[in-house]
Short mmCIF file of C-alpha atoms and ligand atoms in Angstrom, two decimals:
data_model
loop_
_atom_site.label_atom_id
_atom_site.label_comp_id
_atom_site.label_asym_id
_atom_site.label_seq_id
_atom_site.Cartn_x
_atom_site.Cartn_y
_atom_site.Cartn_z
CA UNK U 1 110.40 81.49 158.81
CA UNK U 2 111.91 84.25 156.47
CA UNK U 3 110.49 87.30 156.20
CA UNK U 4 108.62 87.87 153.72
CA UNK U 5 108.92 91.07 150.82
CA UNK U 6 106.61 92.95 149.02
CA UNK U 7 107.77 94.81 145.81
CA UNK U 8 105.75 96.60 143.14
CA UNK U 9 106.20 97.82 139.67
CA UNK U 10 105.13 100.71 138.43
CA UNK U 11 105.20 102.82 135.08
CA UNK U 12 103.32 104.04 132.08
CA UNK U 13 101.37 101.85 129.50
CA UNK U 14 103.07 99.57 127.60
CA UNK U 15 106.51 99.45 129.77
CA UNK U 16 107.18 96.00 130.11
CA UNK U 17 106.06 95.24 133.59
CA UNK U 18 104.11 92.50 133.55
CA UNK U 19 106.33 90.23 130.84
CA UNK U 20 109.50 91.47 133.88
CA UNK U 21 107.56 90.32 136.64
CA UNK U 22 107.14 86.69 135.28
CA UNK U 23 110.87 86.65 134.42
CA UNK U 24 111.43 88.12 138.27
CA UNK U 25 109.36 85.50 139.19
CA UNK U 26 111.27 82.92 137.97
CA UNK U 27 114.17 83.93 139.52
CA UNK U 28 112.84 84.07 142.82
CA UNK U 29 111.20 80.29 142.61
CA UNK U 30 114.39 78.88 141.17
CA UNK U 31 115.59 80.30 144.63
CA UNK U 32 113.12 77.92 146.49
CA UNK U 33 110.99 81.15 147.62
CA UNK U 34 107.22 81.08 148.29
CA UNK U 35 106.08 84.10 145.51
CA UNK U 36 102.44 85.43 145.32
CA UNK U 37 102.51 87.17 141.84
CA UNK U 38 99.48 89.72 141.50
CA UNK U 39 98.11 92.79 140.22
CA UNK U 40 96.40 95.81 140.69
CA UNK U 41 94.04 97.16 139.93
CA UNK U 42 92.45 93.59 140.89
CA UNK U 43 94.56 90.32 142.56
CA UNK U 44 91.24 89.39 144.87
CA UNK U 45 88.03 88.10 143.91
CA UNK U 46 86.36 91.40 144.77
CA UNK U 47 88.96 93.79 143.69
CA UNK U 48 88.85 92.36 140.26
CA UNK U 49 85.40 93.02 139.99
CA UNK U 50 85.97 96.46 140.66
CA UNK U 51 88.43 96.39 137.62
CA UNK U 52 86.08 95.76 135.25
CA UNK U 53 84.30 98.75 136.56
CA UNK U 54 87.02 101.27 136.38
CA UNK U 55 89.10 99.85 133.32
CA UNK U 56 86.33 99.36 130.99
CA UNK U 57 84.03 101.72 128.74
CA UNK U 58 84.98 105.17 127.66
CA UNK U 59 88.01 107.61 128.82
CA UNK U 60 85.50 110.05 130.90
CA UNK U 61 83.30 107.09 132.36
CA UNK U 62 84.83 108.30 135.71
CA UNK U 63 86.66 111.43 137.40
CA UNK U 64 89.83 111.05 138.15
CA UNK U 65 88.42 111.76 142.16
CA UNK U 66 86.06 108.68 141.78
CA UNK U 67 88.62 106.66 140.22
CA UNK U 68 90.82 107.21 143.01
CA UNK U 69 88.13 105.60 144.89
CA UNK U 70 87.33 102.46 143.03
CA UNK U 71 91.18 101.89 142.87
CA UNK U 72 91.38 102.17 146.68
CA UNK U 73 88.18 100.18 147.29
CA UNK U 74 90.04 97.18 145.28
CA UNK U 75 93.27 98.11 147.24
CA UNK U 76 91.74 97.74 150.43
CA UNK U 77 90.09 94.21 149.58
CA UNK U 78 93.39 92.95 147.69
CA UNK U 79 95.28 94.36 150.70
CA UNK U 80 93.49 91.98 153.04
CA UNK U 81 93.41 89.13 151.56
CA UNK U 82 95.89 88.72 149.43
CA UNK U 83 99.27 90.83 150.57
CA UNK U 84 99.15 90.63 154.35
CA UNK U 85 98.25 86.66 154.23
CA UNK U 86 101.31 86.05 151.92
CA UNK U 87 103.49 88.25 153.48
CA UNK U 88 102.35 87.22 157.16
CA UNK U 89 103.59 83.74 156.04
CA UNK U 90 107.27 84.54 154.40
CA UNK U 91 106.61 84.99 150.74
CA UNK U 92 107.56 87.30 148.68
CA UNK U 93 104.69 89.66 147.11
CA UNK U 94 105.39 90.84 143.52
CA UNK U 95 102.22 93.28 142.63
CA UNK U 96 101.85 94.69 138.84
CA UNK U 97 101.27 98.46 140.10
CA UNK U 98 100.15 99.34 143.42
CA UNK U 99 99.73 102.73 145.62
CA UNK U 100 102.12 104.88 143.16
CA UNK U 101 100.11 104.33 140.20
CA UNK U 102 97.32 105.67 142.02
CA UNK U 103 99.51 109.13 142.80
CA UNK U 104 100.81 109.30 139.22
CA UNK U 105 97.57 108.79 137.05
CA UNK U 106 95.06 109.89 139.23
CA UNK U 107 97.24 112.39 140.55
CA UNK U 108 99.74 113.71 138.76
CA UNK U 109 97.79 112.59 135.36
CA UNK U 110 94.30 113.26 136.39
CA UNK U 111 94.65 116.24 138.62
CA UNK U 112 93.68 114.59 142.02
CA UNK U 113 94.21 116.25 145.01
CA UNK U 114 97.55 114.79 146.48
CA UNK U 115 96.66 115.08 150.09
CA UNK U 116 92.94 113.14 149.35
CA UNK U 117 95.32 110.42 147.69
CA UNK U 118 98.31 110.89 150.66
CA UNK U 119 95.21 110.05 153.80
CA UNK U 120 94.01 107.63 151.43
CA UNK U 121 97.05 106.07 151.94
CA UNK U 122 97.43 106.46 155.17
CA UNK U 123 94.25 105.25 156.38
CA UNK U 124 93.61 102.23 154.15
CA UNK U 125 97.23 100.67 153.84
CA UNK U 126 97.71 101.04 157.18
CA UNK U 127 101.49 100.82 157.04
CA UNK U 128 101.28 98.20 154.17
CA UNK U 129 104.19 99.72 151.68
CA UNK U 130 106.71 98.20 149.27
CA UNK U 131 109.91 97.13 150.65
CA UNK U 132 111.22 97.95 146.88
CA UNK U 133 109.32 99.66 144.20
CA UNK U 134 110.43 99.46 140.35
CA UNK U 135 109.60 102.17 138.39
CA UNK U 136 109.91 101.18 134.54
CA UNK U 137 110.75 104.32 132.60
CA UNK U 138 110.67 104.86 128.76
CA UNK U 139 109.58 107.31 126.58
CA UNK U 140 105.76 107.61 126.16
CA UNK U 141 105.58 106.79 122.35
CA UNK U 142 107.68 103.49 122.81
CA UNK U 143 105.00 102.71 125.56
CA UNK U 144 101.96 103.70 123.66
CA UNK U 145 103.21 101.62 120.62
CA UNK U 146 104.10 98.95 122.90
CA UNK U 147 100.73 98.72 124.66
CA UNK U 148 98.70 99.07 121.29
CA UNK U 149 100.72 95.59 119.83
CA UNK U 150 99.93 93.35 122.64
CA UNK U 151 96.41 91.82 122.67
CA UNK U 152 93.72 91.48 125.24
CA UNK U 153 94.36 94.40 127.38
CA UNK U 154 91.93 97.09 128.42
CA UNK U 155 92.01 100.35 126.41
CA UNK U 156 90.59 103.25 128.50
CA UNK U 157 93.66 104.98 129.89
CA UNK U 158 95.66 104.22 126.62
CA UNK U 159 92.93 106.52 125.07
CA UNK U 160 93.54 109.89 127.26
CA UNK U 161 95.91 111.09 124.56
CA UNK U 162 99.85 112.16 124.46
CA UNK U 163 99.61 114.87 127.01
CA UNK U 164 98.23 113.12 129.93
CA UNK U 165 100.96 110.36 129.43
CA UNK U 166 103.57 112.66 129.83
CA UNK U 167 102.95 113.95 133.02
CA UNK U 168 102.42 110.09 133.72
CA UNK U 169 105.47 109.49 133.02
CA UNK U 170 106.62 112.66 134.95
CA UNK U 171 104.80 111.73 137.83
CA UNK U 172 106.87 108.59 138.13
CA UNK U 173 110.14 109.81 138.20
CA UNK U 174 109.13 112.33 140.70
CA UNK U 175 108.49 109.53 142.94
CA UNK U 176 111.06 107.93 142.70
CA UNK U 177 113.14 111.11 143.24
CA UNK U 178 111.46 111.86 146.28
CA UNK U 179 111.38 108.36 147.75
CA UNK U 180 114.78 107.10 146.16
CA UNK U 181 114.78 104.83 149.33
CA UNK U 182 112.76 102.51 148.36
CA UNK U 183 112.16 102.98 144.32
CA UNK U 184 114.80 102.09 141.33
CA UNK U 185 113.86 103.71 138.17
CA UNK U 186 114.42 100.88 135.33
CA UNK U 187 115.43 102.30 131.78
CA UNK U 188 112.80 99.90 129.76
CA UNK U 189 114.12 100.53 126.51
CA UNK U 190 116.42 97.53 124.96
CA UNK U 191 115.57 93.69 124.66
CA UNK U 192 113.74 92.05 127.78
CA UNK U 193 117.29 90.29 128.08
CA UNK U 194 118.57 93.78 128.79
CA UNK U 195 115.77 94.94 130.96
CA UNK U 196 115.49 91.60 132.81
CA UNK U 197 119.07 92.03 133.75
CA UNK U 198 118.55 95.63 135.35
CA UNK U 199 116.06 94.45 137.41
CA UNK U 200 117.64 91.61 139.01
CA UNK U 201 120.32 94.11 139.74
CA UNK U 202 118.58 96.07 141.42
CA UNK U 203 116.39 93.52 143.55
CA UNK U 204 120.01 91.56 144.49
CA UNK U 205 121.39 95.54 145.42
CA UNK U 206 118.65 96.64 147.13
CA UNK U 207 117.15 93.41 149.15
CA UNK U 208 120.24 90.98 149.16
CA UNK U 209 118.30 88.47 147.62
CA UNK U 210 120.67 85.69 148.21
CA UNK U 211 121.28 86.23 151.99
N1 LIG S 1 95.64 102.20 137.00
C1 LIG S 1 96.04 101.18 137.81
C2 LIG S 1 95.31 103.45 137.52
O1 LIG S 1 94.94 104.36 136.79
N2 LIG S 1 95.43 103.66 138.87
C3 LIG S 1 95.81 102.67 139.74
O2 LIG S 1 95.86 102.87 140.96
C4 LIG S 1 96.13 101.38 139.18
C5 LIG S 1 96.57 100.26 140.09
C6 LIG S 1 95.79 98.76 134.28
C7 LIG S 1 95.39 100.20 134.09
O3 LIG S 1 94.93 100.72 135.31
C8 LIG S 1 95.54 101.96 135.55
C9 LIG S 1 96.84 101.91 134.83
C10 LIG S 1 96.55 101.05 133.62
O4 LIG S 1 96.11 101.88 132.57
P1 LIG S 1 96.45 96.87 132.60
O5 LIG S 1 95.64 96.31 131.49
O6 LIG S 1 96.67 96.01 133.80
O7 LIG S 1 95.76 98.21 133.04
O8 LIG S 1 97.75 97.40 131.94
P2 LIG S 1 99.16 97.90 132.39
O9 LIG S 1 99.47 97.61 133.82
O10 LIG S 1 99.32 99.31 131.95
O11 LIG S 1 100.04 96.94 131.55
P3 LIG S 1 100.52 97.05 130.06
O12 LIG S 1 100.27 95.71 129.45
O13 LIG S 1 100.04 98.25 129.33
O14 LIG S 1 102.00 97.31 130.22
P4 LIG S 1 103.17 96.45 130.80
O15 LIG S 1 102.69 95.38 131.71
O16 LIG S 1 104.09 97.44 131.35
O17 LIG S 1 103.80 95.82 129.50
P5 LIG S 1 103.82 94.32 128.93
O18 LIG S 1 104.82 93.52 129.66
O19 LIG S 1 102.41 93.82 128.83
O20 LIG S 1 104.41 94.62 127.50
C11 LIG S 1 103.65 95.31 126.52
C12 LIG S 1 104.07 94.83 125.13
O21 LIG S 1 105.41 95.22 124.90
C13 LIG S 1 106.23 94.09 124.63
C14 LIG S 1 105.47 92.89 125.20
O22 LIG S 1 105.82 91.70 124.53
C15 LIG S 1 104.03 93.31 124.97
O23 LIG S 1 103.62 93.00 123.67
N3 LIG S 1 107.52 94.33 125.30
C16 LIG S 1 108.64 94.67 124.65
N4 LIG S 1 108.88 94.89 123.35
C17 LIG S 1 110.15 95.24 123.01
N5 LIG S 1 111.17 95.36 123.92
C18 LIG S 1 110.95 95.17 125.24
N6 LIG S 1 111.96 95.30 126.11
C19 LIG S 1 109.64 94.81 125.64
N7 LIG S 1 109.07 94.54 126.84
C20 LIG S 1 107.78 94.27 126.61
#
């Protein structure tokens, strides 16, 4: 059996991810992989009940400390049953956001502290980290205008205003500058033709997807 992958994406509001991870998904099938596409926070029955808890109702419903919670409360379940069963068996995980968008809007965003969010990590993933993490970059207002036009979505952390999506957006790059490893930033500006094609670049470069 192959062995199976796990990559994330990762950015502010309105970036692109999820309309790139169907397209990525595509790719992948026409490949004849196995590919469990999710999302966080949610992807398990339980975990997306917590996301109607922590994505719903006004901008200060929570703290940024208790959000941290919820989101790795659903993390843990999703974890569980959902990424270790697909990867145990070969496929390939593709998860809208995971443990970096934790770090960049309750952390770098919200102001939690990094080393509650750091054991966090350590204790609940156990070890369970992307092999490759996409982080779609663009400039907050492109986002924000982005986000607003597509329907359906939840609103709270839309509403926290201009300044807390900068350091968002600041918070991403800095991971990916400090773990350059395993995350690609992805300019998300341009047609999704343009964008789709940067980020099968970068999953052929960086998990030689045809071997
Ligand atoms: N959250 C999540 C935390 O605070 N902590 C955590 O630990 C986790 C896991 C999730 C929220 O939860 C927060 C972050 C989020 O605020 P969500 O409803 O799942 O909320 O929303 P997002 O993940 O933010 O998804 P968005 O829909 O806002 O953004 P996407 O997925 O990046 O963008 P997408 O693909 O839906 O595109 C948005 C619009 O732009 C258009 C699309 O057609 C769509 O209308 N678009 C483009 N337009 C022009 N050119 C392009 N290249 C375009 N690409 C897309």
């Amino acid at each position: 059996m192959s062995k199976g992958r796990f990559i994330t994406f990762e950015g502010g509001e309105g970036a692109g991810k999820s309309t790139q991870l169907k397209r990525l998904v595509a790719h992948l099938e026409a490949e004849g992989r196995e590919v469990v596409a999710t999302r966080e926070p949610g992807g398990s029955p339980g975990a997306e009940a917590i996301r109607e808890l922590v994505l719903k109702g006004s901008a200060d419903r929570w703290s940024p400390v208790t959000e941290t919670l919820l989101m790795y409360a659903a993390r843990r379940d999703h974890v569980e049953r959902v990424i270790r069963p697909g990867l145990a068996r070969g496929a390939w995980v593709i998860c809208d956001r995971f443990a970096d968008s934790t770090r960049a809007y309750q952390g770098a965003a919200g102001g939690t502290a990094p080393e509650l969010i750091a054991a966090l990590e350590t204790y609940i993933l156990e070890g369970t980290r992307p092999d490759l993490t996409l982080i779609f970059d663009l400039p907050v207002d492109v986002g924000l205008e982005r986000a607003h036009t597509r329907a359906g979505t939840e609103m709270r952390f839309e509403s926290k205003g201009q300044a807390f999506h900068e350091r968002l957006r600041e918070g991403f790059l800095a991971i990916a500058k400090a773990e350059p490893a395993r995350c690609v930033v992805i300019d998300a500006t341009g047609t999704l033709g343009a964008v789709e094609a940067r980020v099968w670049a970068a999953v052929i470069d960086r998990l030689a997807v045809h071997d």
